Coordinates of C-alpha atoms in Angstrom, one line a residue:
Q1 CA 123.1 233.5 173.2
V2 CA 121.1 230.4 174.3
Q3 CA 122.6 227.0 174.1
L4 CA 121.2 223.5 174.7
V5 CA 123.7 220.9 175.8
E6 CA 122.7 217.2 175.8
S7 CA 124.4 214.4 177.7
G8 CA 123.8 210.8 178.6
G9 CA 123.9 209.0 175.3
G10 CA 126.0 205.9 174.7
L11 CA 126.0 202.2 173.8
V12 CA 123.7 199.8 175.6
Q13 CA 122.5 196.3 175.1
A14 CA 118.8 195.6 174.3
G15 CA 116.7 195.7 177.4
G16 CA 119.0 198.2 179.1
S17 CA 118.5 201.8 180.2
L18 CA 119.9 205.2 179.6
R19 CA 119.1 208.7 180.9
L20 CA 119.5 211.7 178.7
S21 CA 119.8 215.2 180.1
C22 CA 119.6 218.6 178.3
A23 CA 120.4 221.9 180.0
V24 CA 119.4 225.3 178.6
S25 CA 122.1 227.9 179.3
G26 CA 123.3 231.3 178.1
S27 CA 121.5 234.6 177.9
M28 CA 118.3 233.9 179.9
F29 CA 117.7 237.3 181.5
S30 CA 114.0 238.1 181.3
S31 CA 113.5 234.8 179.5
R32 CA 111.5 231.6 180.2
V33 CA 111.7 228.1 178.9
N34 CA 108.3 226.9 177.8
D35 CA 107.8 223.6 175.9
M36 CA 110.7 221.2 175.8
A37 CA 111.0 218.0 173.8
W38 CA 113.2 215.1 172.7
Y39 CA 113.5 214.2 169.0
R40 CA 115.4 211.4 167.3
Q41 CA 116.7 210.8 163.9
A42 CA 118.1 207.5 162.6
P43 CA 120.3 207.4 159.5
G44 CA 118.3 207.8 156.3
Q45 CA 115.1 208.6 158.2
Q46 CA 113.2 211.8 159.1
R47 CA 113.5 213.4 162.5
D48 CA 110.6 212.4 164.8
V49 CA 109.4 213.6 168.1
V50 CA 109.9 211.1 170.9
A51 CA 108.4 213.0 173.9
S52 CA 107.4 216.5 174.9
I53 CA 106.7 218.3 178.1
G54 CA 105.1 221.6 178.9
R55 CA 106.2 224.0 181.5
D56 CA 103.2 222.8 183.6
G57 CA 104.5 219.2 183.3
A58 CA 102.0 217.9 180.8
T59 CA 103.6 215.2 178.7
K60 CA 103.1 213.5 175.3
Y61 CA 104.8 210.4 173.9
A62 CA 105.2 208.8 170.6
D63 CA 103.4 205.5 170.5
S64 CA 106.6 203.6 170.0
V65 CA 108.0 204.6 173.3
K66 CA 104.9 204.7 175.5
G67 CA 105.4 202.7 178.7
R68 CA 109.2 202.6 178.2
F69 CA 110.4 206.2 178.2
T70 CA 109.6 209.0 180.7
I71 CA 110.2 212.7 180.1
S72 CA 110.6 215.1 183.0
R73 CA 112.0 218.5 183.7
D74 CA 113.4 220.8 186.4
N75 CA 112.2 224.3 185.7
A76 CA 114.6 225.8 188.3
K77 CA 117.5 224.3 186.4
N78 CA 116.1 224.7 182.9
T79 CA 116.8 221.1 182.3
V80 CA 114.8 218.3 180.6
Y81 CA 115.4 214.6 181.1
L82 CA 114.5 211.4 179.2
Q83 CA 114.6 208.2 181.1
M84 CA 114.7 205.3 178.6
N85 CA 114.1 201.8 179.7
S86 CA 113.7 198.5 177.9
L87 CA 115.7 199.8 175.0
R88 CA 115.4 198.2 171.6
P89 CA 117.7 198.2 168.6
E90 CA 115.2 200.3 166.8
D91 CA 115.7 203.0 169.4
T92 CA 119.2 203.6 167.9
A93 CA 119.3 207.2 166.7
L94 CA 120.7 210.7 167.3
Y95 CA 118.6 212.2 170.1
E96 CA 118.2 215.9 169.9
C97 CA 116.8 218.3 172.5
Y98 CA 114.4 221.1 171.7
A99 CA 113.3 224.1 173.7
E100 CA 111.0 227.0 173.1
V101 CA 112.3 230.0 175.0
R102 CA 110.3 233.2 175.4
H103 CA 112.5 236.3 175.5
G104 CA 110.1 238.8 177.0
M105 CA 107.2 238.5 174.5
V106 CA 109.3 237.0 171.7
P107 CA 109.4 233.2 171.3
A108 CA 112.4 231.4 169.8
D109 CA 113.2 227.8 169.0
Y110 CA 116.5 226.2 170.0
W111 CA 118.1 222.8 169.3
G112 CA 120.9 220.9 170.8
R113 CA 123.6 219.2 168.7
G114 CA 122.4 215.8 169.7
T115 CA 123.6 212.8 171.6
Q116 CA 124.0 209.3 170.0
V117 CA 122.1 206.4 171.4
T118 CA 123.1 202.9 170.1
V119 CA 121.3 199.8 171.2
S120 CA 122.9 196.5 170.4
S121 CA 120.9 193.3 170.0

């Protein structure tokens, strides 16, 4: 069974920085992690994509975080990172990790449980 485990959330003042990590673990024999992404969901709002990264390193960002957040990955460790700088109160949300894992020829989507990020003004 595949699991995604996030870490790095917490409470930070506006203007501060946090770095999130998400590691894919479990039954990865004959499997490969393809696209990875970070999503976030604030109370009462829908879940939105923050940033995504392909296995080749190609990245995409939501307009609201461009220039402030950087997504990266380590394919050898099956880990994705999100460096968040110049944080704003509106960045407060539960941040969830996503990974598409291909087991042989069969793709499957996986989600982490999330890590809370709270930015105080």
